[in-house]
Short mmCIF file of C-alpha atoms in Angstrom, two decimals:
data_model
loop_
_atom_site.label_atom_id
_atom_site.label_comp_id
_atom_site.label_asym_id
_atom_site.label_seq_id
_atom_site.Cartn_x
_atom_site.Cartn_y
_atom_site.Cartn_z
CA MET A 1 -6.33 -19.65 11.94
CA ILE A 2 -4.15 -22.25 10.23
CA ASP A 3 -0.63 -22.18 11.61
CA PHE A 4 1.92 -25.00 11.99
CA VAL A 5 1.90 -27.87 9.48
CA ARG A 6 4.04 -30.96 9.02
CA ILE A 7 3.90 -33.03 5.83
CA TYR A 8 5.51 -36.42 5.32
CA TYR A 9 7.01 -37.81 2.10
CA ARG A 10 6.61 -41.54 1.58
CA ASP A 11 8.89 -41.51 -1.49
CA LYS A 12 11.91 -40.18 0.38
CA GLN A 13 14.36 -40.78 -2.46
CA ARG A 14 12.37 -38.78 -4.99
CA PHE A 15 12.04 -35.92 -2.49
CA GLU A 16 15.76 -36.08 -1.69
CA ASN A 17 16.73 -35.91 -5.36
CA TYR A 18 14.53 -32.83 -5.73
CA VAL A 19 15.96 -31.03 -2.70
CA MET A 20 19.58 -31.85 -3.51
CA SER A 21 19.30 -30.26 -6.95
CA GLU A 22 21.43 -27.09 -6.88
CA GLN A 23 19.00 -25.35 -9.22
CA ARG A 24 16.27 -25.63 -6.59
CA PHE A 25 18.15 -25.26 -3.29
CA GLN A 26 21.58 -23.67 -3.36
CA ASP A 27 22.10 -24.00 0.39
CA VAL A 28 21.57 -27.46 1.87
CA GLU A 29 23.12 -28.22 5.24
CA CYS A 30 24.36 -31.66 6.22
CA VAL A 31 26.61 -33.45 8.71
CA LEU A 32 30.20 -33.89 7.52
CA GLY A 33 32.50 -36.48 9.11
CA TYR A 34 35.53 -34.47 10.32
CA HIS A 35 38.12 -37.16 9.58
CA THR A 36 36.38 -39.20 6.88
CA GLY A 37 34.84 -36.34 4.89
CA GLU A 38 31.72 -38.48 4.64
CA VAL A 39 28.47 -36.57 4.04
CA LYS A 40 25.84 -37.80 6.49
CA TYR A 41 22.15 -37.27 7.22
CA PRO A 42 20.15 -35.26 8.05
CA TYR A 43 20.05 -32.88 5.10
CA LYS A 44 18.37 -29.56 5.85
CA ALA A 45 17.15 -26.64 3.77
CA ASN A 46 14.85 -23.69 4.39
CA ILE A 47 12.42 -21.43 2.61
CA GLU A 48 12.03 -18.57 5.08
CA ASN A 49 10.94 -20.35 8.30
CA MET A 50 9.75 -23.53 6.56
CA GLU A 51 12.16 -26.37 7.34
CA ILE A 52 12.91 -29.13 4.86
CA ILE A 53 14.49 -32.17 6.52
CA ILE A 54 15.67 -35.46 5.03
CA THR A 55 16.89 -38.33 7.18
CA GLU A 56 18.03 -41.81 6.17
CA LYS A 57 14.44 -43.02 6.11
CA VAL A 58 12.06 -40.08 5.75
CA GLY A 59 11.59 -36.64 4.27
CA TYR A 60 9.32 -33.94 5.62
CA VAL A 61 8.51 -30.24 5.58
CA LEU A 62 7.38 -28.36 8.66
CA GLY A 63 6.74 -24.82 9.85
CA SER A 64 4.16 -22.13 10.52
CA LEU A 65 2.27 -20.96 7.43
CA HIS A 66 1.28 -17.81 9.33
CA LYS A 67 4.89 -16.97 10.22
CA PHE A 68 5.95 -17.80 6.67
CA TYR A 69 3.51 -15.28 5.23
CA ASN A 70 4.77 -12.49 7.49
CA SER A 71 8.43 -13.35 6.89
CA TRP A 72 7.85 -13.54 3.12
CA LYS A 73 5.89 -10.30 2.88
CA THR A 74 7.42 -8.13 5.64
CA GLY A 75 10.71 -9.77 6.60
CA VAL A 76 9.48 -10.22 10.20
CA GLU A 77 8.86 -13.79 11.36
CA GLN A 78 5.88 -13.58 13.73
CA ASN A 79 2.28 -14.78 14.14
CA TYR A 80 0.81 -12.38 16.69
CA ASN A 81 -1.24 -10.53 14.07
CA ASP A 82 -4.39 -11.83 12.34
CA PHE A 83 -4.02 -14.27 9.45
CA THR A 84 -6.65 -14.41 6.69
CA TYR A 85 -7.95 -16.94 4.19
CA SER A 86 -6.43 -15.02 1.27
CA ASN A 87 -3.05 -15.02 3.09
CA LEU A 88 -3.33 -18.79 3.52
CA ILE A 89 -4.09 -19.34 -0.17
CA ALA A 90 -1.17 -17.10 -1.19
CA VAL A 91 1.20 -19.18 0.96
CA ILE A 92 -0.09 -22.49 -0.41
CA ASP A 93 0.21 -21.22 -3.99
CA TYR A 94 3.77 -19.99 -3.46
CA LEU A 95 5.09 -23.03 -1.58
CA SER A 96 3.50 -25.35 -4.14
CA LEU A 97 5.81 -23.78 -6.74
CA ARG A 98 8.88 -24.18 -4.51
CA ILE A 99 8.41 -27.59 -2.88
CA LEU A 100 7.82 -30.92 -4.62
CA ASP A 101 4.23 -32.22 -4.28
CA PHE A 102 3.58 -29.75 -1.48
CA GLU A 103 -0.18 -29.82 -1.99
CA ASN A 104 -0.51 -33.58 -2.50
CA THR A 105 1.64 -35.01 0.29
CA PRO A 106 -0.02 -36.36 3.48
CA LEU A 107 -0.33 -33.97 6.39
CA THR A 108 0.79 -35.48 9.71
CA GLN A 109 0.51 -32.48 12.04
CA LEU A 110 -1.72 -29.42 11.95
CA GLU A 111 -2.11 -26.46 14.29
CA VAL A 112 -5.33 -24.43 14.43
CA GLY A 113 -5.56 -21.32 16.59
CA LEU A 114 -6.60 -17.70 16.92
CA ASN A 115 -5.23 -14.61 18.66
CA LEU A 116 -7.56 -12.89 21.12
CA ASP A 117 -7.42 -9.44 22.68
CA LEU A 118 -7.62 -9.14 26.48
CA TYR A 119 -8.22 -5.96 28.46
CA PHE A 120 -5.73 -7.11 31.12
CA SER A 121 -2.57 -9.19 31.39
CA PRO A 122 -2.87 -12.67 29.83
CA LYS A 123 -0.40 -13.91 32.47
CA ILE A 124 -2.77 -12.88 35.26
CA PHE A 125 -5.68 -14.40 33.33
CA LEU A 126 -3.82 -17.72 32.97
CA GLU A 127 -2.87 -17.76 36.66
CA ARG A 128 -6.27 -16.78 38.10
CA ASN A 129 -9.01 -17.62 35.64
CA VAL A 130 -7.96 -20.71 33.67
CA LEU A 131 -8.35 -23.90 35.71
CA PHE A 132 -8.80 -27.07 33.64
CA HIS A 133 -9.46 -28.46 30.21
CA ASN A 134 -12.15 -31.13 30.26
CA LEU A 135 -11.56 -31.27 34.05
CA LYS A 136 -7.98 -32.36 33.35
CA ARG A 137 -5.04 -30.74 35.08
CA ILE A 138 -2.28 -28.91 33.23
CA ASN A 139 0.48 -31.03 31.64
CA LEU A 140 2.80 -28.12 30.95
CA ASP A 141 2.98 -24.78 32.76
CA LYS A 142 5.74 -22.94 30.95
CA LYS A 143 7.16 -19.50 31.63
CA TYR A 144 9.32 -17.72 29.06
CA LYS A 145 11.36 -14.55 28.78
CA GLY A 146 9.49 -11.29 29.07
CA GLY A 147 7.13 -12.60 31.76
CA GLY A 148 4.97 -14.72 29.46
CA LYS A 149 3.18 -17.92 30.37
CA MET A 150 1.73 -20.94 28.54
CA LEU A 151 -0.59 -23.72 29.70
CA GLN A 152 -0.78 -26.99 27.76
CA TYR A 153 -3.06 -30.01 28.10
CA ASP A 154 -1.88 -33.23 26.40
CA TYR A 155 -4.05 -35.91 24.80
CA SER A 156 -3.08 -38.87 22.63
CA GLN A 157 -4.10 -37.20 19.36
CA TYR A 158 -3.83 -33.50 20.13
CA TYR A 159 -2.60 -30.78 22.49
CA VAL A 160 -4.64 -27.84 23.77
CA LYS A 161 -2.59 -24.68 24.37
CA ILE A 162 -3.50 -21.28 25.78
CA TYR A 163 -0.77 -18.70 26.26
CA ASP A 164 0.44 -15.11 26.30
CA LYS A 165 1.26 -14.47 22.65
CA GLY A 166 2.04 -10.77 23.17
CA LYS A 167 4.75 -11.38 25.75
CA MET A 168 6.23 -14.14 23.57
CA TYR A 169 7.02 -11.46 20.99
CA ARG A 170 7.57 -8.62 23.50
CA GLN A 171 4.48 -6.75 22.36
CA LYS A 172 2.72 -4.18 24.53
CA GLU A 173 -0.73 -5.46 23.57
CA ASN A 174 -2.44 -8.08 25.73
CA ILE A 175 -2.67 -10.87 23.14
CA LEU A 176 -3.95 -14.28 24.23
CA ARG A 177 -3.56 -17.29 21.94
CA PHE A 178 -5.85 -20.32 22.02
CA GLU A 179 -4.92 -23.24 19.78
CA ILE A 180 -5.07 -26.97 19.27
CA LYS A 181 -2.22 -28.96 17.76
CA LEU A 182 -3.38 -32.11 15.99
CA ILE A 183 -0.49 -34.58 16.19
CA ARG A 184 -2.00 -37.73 14.63
CA LYS A 185 -3.16 -38.31 11.07
CA LYS A 186 -6.37 -39.94 12.30
CA ILE A 187 -7.82 -36.84 13.94
CA ILE A 188 -6.62 -34.63 11.06
CA GLN A 189 -8.25 -36.86 8.46
CA ASN A 190 -11.41 -37.24 10.56
CA ASN A 191 -11.81 -33.49 10.04
CA GLY A 192 -11.49 -33.80 6.27
CA VAL A 193 -7.82 -32.84 5.90
CA PHE A 194 -5.57 -35.26 4.05
CA THR A 195 -3.22 -32.85 2.29
CA ILE A 196 -2.46 -29.12 2.30
CA SER A 197 -4.77 -28.68 -0.71
CA ASP A 198 -7.76 -29.54 1.51
CA LEU A 199 -7.12 -26.31 3.42
CA ARG A 200 -8.38 -24.40 0.39
CA ASN A 201 -11.86 -25.72 1.16
CA LYS A 202 -13.84 -23.28 3.32
CA GLU A 203 -16.20 -26.01 4.53
CA ILE A 204 -13.24 -27.97 5.88
CA LEU A 205 -11.87 -24.84 7.52
CA LYS A 206 -15.26 -24.37 9.16
CA GLU A 207 -15.06 -27.92 10.55
CA LEU A 208 -11.62 -27.19 11.97
CA PHE A 209 -12.91 -24.03 13.60
CA GLU A 210 -15.83 -25.96 15.11
CA LEU A 211 -13.29 -28.39 16.59
CA LEU A 212 -11.33 -25.45 18.02
CA LEU A 213 -14.54 -24.03 19.50
CA GLU A 214 -15.47 -27.43 20.96
CA LYS A 215 -12.11 -27.63 22.75
CA PHE A 216 -12.54 -24.06 24.00
CA ASP A 217 -15.97 -24.96 25.41
CA GLU A 218 -14.27 -27.72 27.39
CA MET A 219 -12.04 -25.18 29.15
CA LEU A 220 -12.97 -24.28 32.72
CA ILE A 221 -12.49 -20.52 32.76
CA ILE A 222 -14.15 -18.65 35.61
CA ASP A 223 -14.36 -15.04 36.72
CA ASP A 224 -12.71 -14.02 39.98
CA TYR A 225 -15.27 -14.96 42.63
CA ARG A 226 -13.40 -13.64 45.67
CA GLU A 227 -15.22 -10.31 45.58
CA LYS A 228 -18.59 -11.80 44.72
CA ASN A 229 -21.36 -12.01 47.31
CA ILE A 230 -21.50 -15.79 47.45
CA ASP A 231 -23.59 -17.68 50.01
CA GLU A 232 -21.49 -19.57 52.52
CA LYS A 233 -23.19 -22.83 51.57
CA ASP A 234 -22.06 -22.36 47.95
CA LEU A 235 -18.57 -21.04 48.59
CA GLN A 236 -17.21 -24.38 49.83
CA PRO A 237 -18.44 -26.35 46.77
CA ILE A 238 -16.98 -23.71 44.43
CA GLN A 239 -13.62 -23.95 46.19
CA LYS A 240 -13.80 -27.73 46.01
CA TYR A 241 -14.74 -27.82 42.34
CA THR A 242 -11.98 -25.40 41.36
CA ASN A 243 -9.31 -27.58 43.01
CA SER A 244 -7.72 -30.13 40.69
CA ARG A 245 -7.25 -32.56 43.59
CA PHE A 246 -11.01 -33.09 43.81
CA TRP A 247 -11.30 -34.19 40.17
CA MET A 248 -7.97 -36.03 39.89
CA VAL A 249 -7.79 -37.72 43.28
CA GLU A 250 -11.11 -37.79 45.12
CA LEU A 251 -13.10 -38.73 42.02
CA LYS A 252 -10.40 -40.89 40.45
CA ASN A 253 -12.20 -44.22 40.99
CA LYS A 254 -15.75 -42.89 40.84
CA THR A 255 -18.20 -43.70 38.08
CA ARG A 256 -18.75 -41.54 35.03
CA THR A 257 -22.24 -40.75 36.34
CA THR A 258 -20.85 -39.43 39.64
CA LYS A 259 -18.35 -37.21 37.82
CA ALA A 260 -21.09 -35.92 35.50
CA ASN A 261 -23.30 -35.05 38.48
CA HIS A 262 -20.54 -32.98 40.07
CA SER A 263 -19.84 -31.30 36.73
CA ARG A 264 -23.52 -30.29 36.47
CA LYS A 265 -23.43 -28.88 40.01
CA LEU A 266 -20.36 -26.83 39.12
CA ASN A 267 -22.03 -25.44 35.99
CA ALA A 268 -25.13 -24.56 38.02
CA LEU A 269 -22.99 -22.59 40.48
CA LEU A 270 -21.21 -20.75 37.66
CA LEU A 271 -24.58 -19.82 36.21
CA LYS A 272 -26.05 -18.82 39.59
CA TYR A 273 -23.23 -16.39 40.36
CA ASP A 274 -22.59 -15.25 36.79
CA LEU A 275 -18.99 -16.49 36.78
CA SER A 276 -18.59 -17.18 33.05
CA ASN A 277 -18.46 -13.64 31.64
CA LEU A 278 -14.78 -13.86 30.68
CA LYS A 279 -15.25 -17.17 28.93
CA SER A 280 -18.35 -15.95 27.10
CA SER A 281 -16.62 -12.80 25.86
CA LEU A 282 -13.61 -14.80 24.64
CA LYS A 283 -15.84 -17.30 22.86
CA LEU A 284 -17.62 -14.47 21.08
CA GLN A 285 -14.26 -13.06 20.06
CA LEU A 286 -13.16 -16.47 18.73
CA ILE A 287 -16.21 -16.48 16.47
CA GLN A 288 -15.53 -12.90 15.34
CA LYS A 289 -11.88 -13.68 14.61
CA TYR A 290 -12.83 -16.75 12.61
CA ASN A 291 -15.32 -14.72 10.57
CA HIS A 292 -12.59 -12.16 9.88
CA PHE A 293 -10.24 -14.95 8.79
CA ILE A 294 -12.65 -16.74 6.47
CA ASN A 295 -14.06 -13.58 4.83
CA ASN A 296 -10.78 -11.84 4.03
#
């Protein structure tokens, strides 16, 4: 469930002295002036996929804890399988021995997500069934090699991402990934996380999962209604409510009450025609995957 992290070192000089010690990191990359021979920033080192970067002003460590575990244990850098609490603790324990103040340094980015199993192509699901997040249109619709697809919704403190994880790693399985990336310290700390060590706390992990579930609930995911026996009087509103133009343009200057009324009408139509089966099954699977993570 816990994936990408970024931690920031206030005492850059102390961190730099630690990293530049040959006993700790034998391979540190830097920029070398071709004519002057001057060694310049940034300095970079790695432990598996975890990047250690030092600039003139800051030092930080970033990378996926999930990918690190797989690379460390199997030699394959991937995060399409399930990650567990015991895996997370093993990674924290190991990196705390290798990186200065790893557990006690402020966390500035945190990614929380789970892999879900679909019975059909995630690409088709993303194209046909996923419409909005919080009635907001997509900020990024990205296609990548292998026929994969990712949708991203941007907010000031976090991103919501839903994408084809299987195709990203050229897997045959239909693996869908739902995740949130917290990009500001405020929202991370509001959920009880100040440093990596806080991720040992199962109550805090539960809070993070509840945040993930809350953002999933805000997704508008509907079943294919084209083959449903829908009354003509209801078909037009459904088509209107599933068009981003209605929410972004026609309701742009309307009151919050007006928008809420239309949102209630949409939810009533989804309930009437039983159009939330896919979303309900994925939500149940999110809960099951979290339980597997926290209990193993």
